C-alpha cells in the first residue's frame, strides 16, 4: 500500500488492530476509499442496501432509527477508531438504522467484496470482526451466544461466497482470453499470419450492409500474384510460401489504418477500403502494384526473388451489386481483364 499515513490510521481502527506484518503486505489501495462528511450529513440511510462498511478516522457519528411515531431516536454514537455498518453487511439485509455525522467526519469506505477478500487473506481481521460483533451484542438486548454464533456463521458464508465469486471471475477471465485467442486463430491465415477468408468475408458483409444502409461508398481490390504456379515450379513451394508471406506483409504495411487485407485463397488477397471512391482506390491499387514490382525478396540468404501482381477493383455502386458476393465477383471480372491484358496492371470494373 502506497499511503503510509493511511496505514497508520487503519492500524488504530478496531478492525485492523493487532494485524501482523505479513498481513499488512496484503493491504491494497484499491480496497479503500476515503470519504468526508460535514455535520448533519447522512452516511447510511435506513433501509438502504448494505454494500459497505466504514472505518471512522476522524469525528463522531450518530446511529439513529425512525420510531413508529415518526421521530428520530438516537441509539448510540461512534467515534474515531470504530467501525460502522458491519452487521447489515454480514446479514445481507437492508440497513436497520441510519448513520448521521455529528461533527466533521473522515471515513474509510470498504466495499463488501473487498472486505471478504481481505478476511480470506488476513486471519486477524476475522478475529477482530467477530470480537466487534460480540461487543455490539453486549451493547444491546441480544446477549445470547446463539445470536453471536448466527453472525459468525453468516460471516463465514459471506466469505465463502465472495471467494467463489472471485474464483469464478478469474476463470471467466481465463475463458474470455482463451475465446479471444481461439477467435484470432480462426480468423488468421496460418501461413501469412494476416487475416483469412473467413474474417474478410465477415468484414465484407458488415461493410456492404452498413454502407447500403447509410448510403456510403467503399471499394474492394482483388489481388493475384502473377504466374504463381510457374514460380512454384521453378523455385519450389517453400520459396512460394516465403513470397506469399512477404507479399502479405507488404500489403498490410501499405494500407491505411481502418483498411482490411486478407488472404482470400491460394495466391489471392482481398482488400477492403472503407469510405473510398473508385478513383482513390485506383491510386491505392497502383501504389501497391508498383511497390510489389520493385520489391526484392532474399530467400535463404542467397536467392533474390521478384514477383508482380494483377489487381481488379470495384466499389459498391458500380453495377449496383446486390450483395458482397456480387461485388467481389465484379472485382474478379476486373482482375480477369488485368490478366488477359498482360498482367502486372490495375483494372477497375466496368459495367
Short mmCIF file of C-alpha atoms in Angstrom, two decimals:
data_model
loop_
_atom_site.label_atom_id
_atom_site.label_comp_id
_atom_site.label_asym_id
_atom_site.label_seq_id
_atom_site.Cartn_x
_atom_site.Cartn_y
_atom_site.Cartn_z
CA UNK A 1 0.00 0.00 0.00
CA UNK A 2 1.48 3.35 -1.05
CA UNK A 3 -0.03 5.70 1.59
CA UNK A 4 1.90 5.07 4.83
CA UNK A 5 -0.10 7.64 6.79
CA UNK A 6 -3.31 5.82 5.87
CA UNK A 7 -1.79 2.53 7.03
CA UNK A 8 -1.08 4.07 10.41
CA UNK A 9 -4.67 5.33 10.64
CA UNK A 10 -6.02 1.90 9.70
CA UNK A 11 -3.92 0.20 12.36
CA UNK A 12 -5.59 2.39 15.01
CA UNK A 13 -9.04 1.13 13.99
CA UNK A 14 -10.66 -1.75 15.87
CA UNK A 15 -10.96 -3.77 12.66
CA UNK A 16 -7.21 -3.74 11.97
CA UNK A 17 -5.80 -3.88 15.47
CA UNK A 18 -3.01 -6.43 16.06
CA UNK A 19 -2.63 -7.47 12.41
CA UNK A 20 0.78 -8.98 11.67
CA UNK A 21 3.47 -7.58 9.41
CA UNK A 22 2.77 -10.35 6.90
CA UNK A 23 -0.90 -9.41 6.86
CA UNK A 24 -0.01 -5.76 6.29
CA UNK A 25 1.54 -6.74 2.95
CA UNK A 26 -1.97 -7.58 1.70
CA UNK A 27 -3.25 -4.05 2.25
CA UNK A 28 -4.09 -2.61 -1.15
CA UNK A 29 -5.02 0.97 -2.08
CA UNK A 30 -7.87 -0.41 -4.20
CA UNK A 31 -9.59 -1.79 -1.11
CA UNK A 32 -10.19 1.62 0.46
CA UNK A 33 -11.96 4.87 -0.39
CA UNK A 34 -11.58 7.91 1.85
CA UNK A 35 -14.75 10.00 2.20
CA UNK A 36 -15.55 13.24 4.07
CA UNK A 37 -18.84 14.33 5.66
CA UNK A 38 -19.99 17.56 7.25
CA UNK A 39 -22.14 17.75 10.41
CA UNK A 40 -25.66 16.55 9.68
CA UNK A 41 -24.75 14.58 6.52
CA UNK A 42 -26.38 11.18 6.13
CA UNK A 43 -23.72 8.49 5.80
CA UNK A 44 -26.02 5.45 5.87
CA UNK A 45 -29.76 5.66 5.29
CA UNK A 46 -32.18 3.30 7.00
CA UNK A 47 -33.45 0.55 4.63
CA UNK A 48 -30.66 1.14 2.10
CA UNK A 49 -28.85 -1.89 0.66
CA UNK A 50 -25.87 -2.98 2.78
CA UNK A 51 -22.89 -2.99 0.42
CA UNK A 52 -20.08 -1.50 2.50
CA UNK A 53 -18.79 -0.77 5.98
CA UNK A 54 -16.97 2.31 7.22
CA UNK A 55 -13.96 2.91 9.45
CA UNK A 56 -14.04 6.17 11.39
CA UNK A 57 -10.73 8.04 11.04
CA UNK A 58 -11.97 11.34 12.47
CA UNK A 59 -15.09 12.70 14.16
CA UNK A 60 -18.26 11.34 15.75
CA UNK A 61 -21.33 9.77 14.14
CA UNK A 62 -24.80 9.00 15.50
CA UNK A 63 -26.66 5.75 14.90
CA UNK A 64 -30.36 6.66 14.60
CA UNK A 65 -33.65 4.93 13.88
CA UNK A 66 -37.08 6.21 12.93
CA UNK A 67 -39.72 5.47 15.56
CA UNK A 68 -43.31 4.45 14.95
CA UNK A 69 -44.32 7.98 15.88
CA UNK A 70 -42.16 9.31 13.05
CA UNK A 71 -39.48 10.73 15.30
CA UNK A 72 -35.75 10.05 15.08
CA UNK A 73 -34.28 8.15 18.00
CA UNK A 74 -30.53 8.29 18.67
CA UNK A 75 -29.41 4.77 19.56
CA UNK A 76 -25.69 5.26 20.11
CA UNK A 77 -22.69 7.27 18.96
CA UNK A 78 -19.47 6.00 17.45
CA UNK A 79 -16.12 7.74 17.27
CA UNK A 80 -12.63 7.59 15.81
CA UNK A 81 -11.23 4.06 15.73
CA UNK A 82 -14.60 2.33 15.49
CA UNK A 83 -16.47 0.55 12.68
CA UNK A 84 -19.98 1.21 11.38
CA UNK A 85 -22.21 -0.75 9.02
CA UNK A 86 -20.77 -4.22 9.69
CA UNK A 87 -23.92 -6.04 10.91
CA UNK A 88 -26.12 -5.20 7.92
CA UNK A 89 -23.27 -6.10 5.60
CA UNK A 90 -22.88 -9.54 7.14
CA UNK A 91 -26.65 -10.15 7.31
CA UNK A 92 -27.16 -9.20 3.64
CA UNK A 93 -30.20 -7.24 4.75
CA UNK A 94 -31.25 -3.60 4.27
CA UNK A 95 -29.87 -1.19 6.85
CA UNK A 96 -31.80 -1.34 10.13
CA UNK A 97 -30.74 2.18 11.12
CA UNK A 98 -29.27 5.38 9.77
CA UNK A 99 -25.85 6.89 10.43
CA UNK A 100 -25.52 10.68 10.57
CA UNK A 101 -22.34 12.70 11.08
CA UNK A 102 -22.40 14.67 14.34
CA UNK A 103 -19.14 16.51 13.58
CA UNK A 104 -16.83 16.81 10.59
CA UNK A 105 -16.13 13.18 9.81
CA UNK A 106 -13.49 11.35 7.78
CA UNK A 107 -14.25 7.72 6.95
CA UNK A 108 -12.69 4.87 5.05
CA UNK A 109 -15.27 3.00 2.95
CA UNK A 110 -14.67 -0.69 2.26
CA UNK A 111 -16.86 -2.42 -0.33
CA UNK A 112 -18.32 -5.80 0.61
CA UNK A 113 -16.27 -7.89 -1.83
CA UNK A 114 -13.07 -6.14 -0.79
CA UNK A 115 -13.82 -6.78 2.88
CA UNK A 116 -14.32 -10.51 2.41
CA UNK A 117 -11.27 -10.77 0.19
CA UNK A 118 -9.21 -9.20 2.97
CA UNK A 119 -10.78 -11.58 5.51
CA UNK A 120 -9.52 -14.51 3.45
CA UNK A 121 -6.01 -13.04 3.34
CA UNK A 122 -5.78 -11.68 6.90
CA UNK A 123 -6.94 -14.09 9.67
CA UNK A 124 -6.62 -11.40 12.35
CA UNK A 125 -9.35 -9.39 10.60
CA UNK A 126 -11.77 -12.26 11.08
CA UNK A 127 -10.88 -12.44 14.76
CA UNK A 128 -11.37 -8.70 15.09
CA UNK A 129 -14.72 -8.61 13.31
CA UNK A 130 -16.01 -11.50 15.46
CA UNK A 131 -14.94 -9.56 18.55
CA UNK A 132 -16.68 -6.42 17.21
CA UNK A 133 -19.89 -8.40 16.63
CA UNK A 134 -19.78 -9.80 20.17
CA UNK A 135 -19.19 -6.29 21.51
CA UNK A 136 -22.19 -4.94 19.58
CA UNK A 137 -24.48 -7.55 21.09
CA UNK A 138 -23.28 -6.82 24.60
CA UNK A 139 -24.49 -3.26 24.00
CA UNK A 140 -27.99 -4.42 23.01
CA UNK A 141 -30.72 -6.62 24.39
CA UNK A 142 -29.35 -9.54 22.37
CA UNK A 143 -26.85 -11.16 24.68
CA UNK A 144 -27.22 -14.83 23.81
CA UNK A 145 -24.35 -16.78 22.35
CA UNK A 146 -26.70 -18.17 19.68
CA UNK A 147 -27.17 -14.68 18.21
CA UNK A 148 -23.42 -14.13 18.08
CA UNK A 149 -22.93 -17.59 16.56
CA UNK A 150 -25.52 -16.76 13.88
CA UNK A 151 -23.49 -13.75 12.75
CA UNK A 152 -20.26 -15.72 12.83
CA UNK A 153 -21.81 -18.37 10.57
CA UNK A 154 -23.11 -15.67 8.20
CA UNK A 155 -19.64 -14.15 8.17
CA UNK A 156 -18.15 -17.48 7.08
CA UNK A 157 -20.83 -17.96 4.43
CA UNK A 158 -20.27 -14.48 3.02
CA UNK A 159 -16.56 -15.07 2.91
CA UNK A 160 -17.06 -18.35 1.04
CA UNK A 161 -19.46 -16.75 -1.42
CA UNK A 162 -17.08 -13.89 -2.17
CA UNK A 163 -14.15 -16.31 -2.57
CA UNK A 164 -16.20 -18.39 -5.01
CA UNK A 165 -17.22 -15.23 -6.87
CA UNK A 166 -13.57 -14.17 -7.19
CA UNK A 167 -12.62 -17.62 -8.46
CA UNK A 168 -15.48 -17.56 -10.95
CA UNK A 169 -14.36 -14.11 -12.16
CA UNK A 170 -10.80 -15.45 -12.54
CA UNK A 171 -11.99 -18.50 -14.51
CA UNK A 172 -14.28 -16.34 -16.65
CA UNK A 173 -11.31 -14.08 -17.38
CA UNK A 174 -9.25 -17.07 -18.49
CA UNK A 175 -12.15 -18.35 -20.60
CA UNK A 176 -12.61 -14.93 -22.22
CA UNK A 177 -8.90 -14.70 -23.08
CA UNK A 178 -8.92 -18.23 -24.50
CA UNK A 179 -12.00 -17.49 -26.57
CA UNK A 180 -10.31 -14.38 -27.97
CA UNK A 181 -7.22 -16.42 -28.77
CA UNK A 182 -9.31 -19.11 -30.48
CA UNK A 183 -11.23 -16.49 -32.44
CA UNK A 184 -7.97 -14.87 -33.51
CA UNK A 185 -6.62 -18.24 -34.61
CA UNK A 186 -9.83 -18.99 -36.51
CA UNK A 187 -9.63 -15.65 -38.30
CA UNK A 188 -5.90 -15.74 -39.10
CA UNK A 189 -4.23 -17.36 -42.09
CA UNK A 190 -1.64 -19.68 -40.57
CA UNK A 191 0.92 -19.26 -43.36
CA UNK A 192 0.92 -15.49 -43.86
CA UNK A 193 -0.32 -14.51 -40.36
CA UNK A 194 -2.71 -11.94 -41.79
CA UNK A 195 -6.49 -12.22 -41.75
CA UNK A 196 -8.05 -15.14 -43.60
CA UNK A 197 -11.02 -15.54 -45.91
CA UNK A 198 -13.46 -16.20 -43.06
CA UNK A 199 -12.51 -12.91 -41.42
CA UNK A 200 -12.57 -10.80 -44.57
CA UNK A 201 -15.98 -12.15 -45.60
CA UNK A 202 -17.39 -11.18 -42.19
CA UNK A 203 -15.99 -7.67 -42.63
CA UNK A 204 -17.18 -7.54 -46.23
CA UNK A 205 -20.75 -8.49 -45.25
CA UNK A 206 -20.89 -5.91 -42.44
CA UNK A 207 -19.30 -3.19 -44.56
CA UNK A 208 -21.62 -3.84 -47.51
CA UNK A 209 -24.70 -3.81 -45.26
CA UNK A 210 -23.70 -0.66 -43.36
CA UNK A 211 -22.73 1.24 -46.49
CA UNK A 212 -26.01 0.36 -48.18
CA UNK A 213 -27.98 1.44 -45.11
CA UNK A 214 -26.16 4.77 -44.74
CA UNK A 215 -25.66 5.31 -48.49
CA UNK A 216 -21.87 5.41 -48.25
CA UNK A 217 -19.20 4.23 -50.67
CA UNK A 218 -16.44 1.68 -50.17
CA UNK A 219 -14.14 -0.15 -52.57
CA UNK A 220 -12.53 -3.56 -52.68
CA UNK A 221 -9.46 -4.84 -54.52
CA UNK A 222 -8.77 -8.41 -55.53
CA UNK A 223 -5.01 -9.07 -55.82
CA UNK A 224 -3.39 -12.03 -57.56
CA UNK A 225 0.33 -12.88 -57.74
CA UNK A 226 1.21 -13.28 -61.42
CA UNK A 227 2.32 -16.67 -62.78
CA UNK A 228 2.49 -18.09 -59.26
CA UNK A 229 2.20 -21.73 -60.35
CA UNK A 230 5.13 -21.25 -62.71
CA UNK A 231 7.04 -19.53 -59.88
CA UNK A 232 6.49 -22.59 -57.65
CA UNK A 233 7.56 -24.94 -60.42
CA UNK A 234 10.84 -23.04 -60.84
CA UNK A 235 11.72 -22.14 -57.26
CA UNK A 236 9.78 -24.71 -55.22
CA UNK A 237 6.80 -24.46 -52.90
CA UNK A 238 8.86 -23.36 -49.89
CA UNK A 239 10.06 -20.35 -51.85
CA UNK A 240 6.46 -19.78 -52.93
CA UNK A 241 5.32 -19.80 -49.29
CA UNK A 242 8.11 -17.36 -48.47
CA UNK A 243 6.94 -14.96 -51.20
CA UNK A 244 3.32 -15.27 -50.08
CA UNK A 245 4.31 -14.26 -46.55
CA UNK A 246 6.42 -11.35 -47.76
CA UNK A 247 3.73 -10.10 -50.15
CA UNK A 248 1.06 -10.36 -47.45
CA UNK A 249 3.15 -8.29 -45.03
CA UNK A 250 3.89 -5.72 -47.71
CA UNK A 251 0.18 -5.33 -48.50
CA UNK A 252 -0.61 -4.95 -44.81
CA UNK A 253 2.09 -2.31 -44.35
CA UNK A 254 0.91 -0.27 -47.34
CA UNK A 255 -2.70 0.11 -46.19
CA UNK A 256 -4.18 2.82 -44.02
CA UNK A 257 -5.43 2.24 -40.51
CA UNK A 258 -9.03 1.14 -40.94
CA UNK A 259 -8.41 -0.70 -44.22
CA UNK A 260 -8.50 -4.51 -44.31
CA UNK A 261 -6.49 -7.14 -46.13
CA UNK A 262 -6.74 -10.92 -46.03
CA UNK A 263 -5.52 -13.95 -47.86
CA UNK A 264 -8.57 -14.81 -49.96
CA UNK A 265 -7.26 -18.14 -51.21
CA UNK A 266 -4.12 -19.55 -52.81
CA UNK A 267 -2.13 -16.59 -54.13
CA UNK A 268 -5.10 -14.18 -53.99
CA UNK A 269 -5.65 -11.39 -51.48
CA UNK A 270 -8.75 -9.29 -50.86
CA UNK A 271 -8.50 -5.66 -49.72
CA UNK A 272 -11.38 -3.56 -48.35
CA UNK A 273 -11.08 0.25 -48.46
CA UNK A 274 -13.87 1.90 -46.40
CA UNK A 275 -15.04 5.39 -47.42
CA UNK A 276 -13.05 5.22 -50.66
CA UNK A 277 -14.22 6.34 -54.10
CA UNK A 278 -13.16 4.29 -57.10
CA UNK A 279 -10.68 6.98 -58.21
CA UNK A 280 -8.84 6.85 -54.88
CA UNK A 281 -8.98 3.05 -54.87
CA UNK A 282 -7.18 3.07 -58.23
CA UNK A 283 -4.45 5.26 -56.73
CA UNK A 284 -4.05 2.88 -53.78
CA UNK A 285 -4.01 -0.16 -56.07
CA UNK A 286 -1.39 1.37 -58.36
CA UNK A 287 0.83 2.25 -55.41
CA UNK A 288 0.58 -1.37 -54.22
CA UNK A 289 1.35 -2.71 -57.70
CA UNK A 290 4.44 -0.54 -58.11
CA UNK A 291 5.74 -1.36 -54.62
CA UNK A 292 5.42 -5.11 -55.17
CA UNK A 293 7.05 -4.82 -58.60
CA UNK A 294 10.08 -3.07 -57.08
CA UNK A 295 10.38 -5.38 -54.08
CA UNK A 296 13.21 -7.92 -53.94
CA UNK A 297 12.89 -10.82 -51.51
CA UNK A 298 16.10 -12.54 -50.40
CA UNK A 299 15.41 -16.22 -49.88
CA UNK A 300 17.77 -18.41 -47.79
CA UNK A 301 20.26 -15.51 -47.75
CA UNK A 302 21.23 -16.31 -51.34
CA UNK A 303 18.40 -16.22 -53.86
CA UNK A 304 16.76 -12.93 -54.84
CA UNK A 305 13.12 -13.40 -55.77
CA UNK A 306 10.75 -10.99 -57.52
CA UNK A 307 7.05 -11.17 -58.40
CA UNK A 308 4.42 -8.92 -59.88
CA UNK A 309 0.72 -8.70 -59.15
CA UNK A 310 -2.51 -8.03 -61.03
CA UNK A 311 -5.31 -6.10 -59.33
CA UNK A 312 -9.03 -5.86 -60.09
CA UNK A 313 -11.15 -3.39 -58.16
CA UNK A 314 -14.67 -2.09 -57.84
CA UNK A 315 -16.96 -0.30 -55.40
CA UNK A 316 -20.43 -0.89 -54.00
CA UNK A 317 -22.08 1.42 -56.57
CA UNK A 318 -20.72 0.13 -59.88
CA UNK A 319 -23.34 -2.12 -61.47
CA UNK A 320 -25.36 -1.91 -58.22
CA UNK A 321 -24.27 -5.25 -56.72
CA UNK A 322 -26.99 -6.95 -54.71
CA UNK A 323 -24.62 -8.25 -52.03
CA UNK A 324 -20.97 -8.59 -51.06
CA UNK A 325 -20.55 -11.74 -53.21
CA UNK A 326 -21.68 -9.90 -56.34
CA UNK A 327 -19.29 -7.06 -55.52
CA UNK A 328 -16.36 -9.49 -55.20
CA UNK A 329 -17.42 -11.12 -58.46
CA UNK A 330 -17.21 -7.69 -60.13
CA UNK A 331 -13.69 -7.25 -58.76
CA UNK A 332 -12.84 -10.73 -60.02
CA UNK A 333 -14.08 -9.77 -63.51
CA UNK A 334 -11.77 -6.74 -63.41
CA UNK A 335 -8.91 -8.96 -62.22
CA UNK A 336 -9.52 -11.31 -65.16
CA UNK A 337 -9.26 -8.31 -67.53
CA UNK A 338 -5.95 -7.32 -65.91
CA UNK A 339 -4.56 -10.82 -66.50
CA UNK A 340 -5.93 -11.01 -70.04
CA UNK A 341 -4.28 -7.68 -70.92
CA UNK A 342 -0.79 -8.75 -69.86
CA UNK A 343 -0.83 -8.88 -66.02
CA UNK A 344 1.11 -6.56 -63.68
CA UNK A 345 -1.59 -3.93 -64.00
CA UNK A 346 -4.63 -2.38 -62.29
CA UNK A 347 -8.10 -2.63 -63.84
CA UNK A 348 -11.28 -1.09 -62.46
CA UNK A 349 -14.56 -2.89 -63.04
CA UNK A 350 -16.58 -1.51 -65.92
CA UNK A 351 -20.28 -2.49 -66.12
#
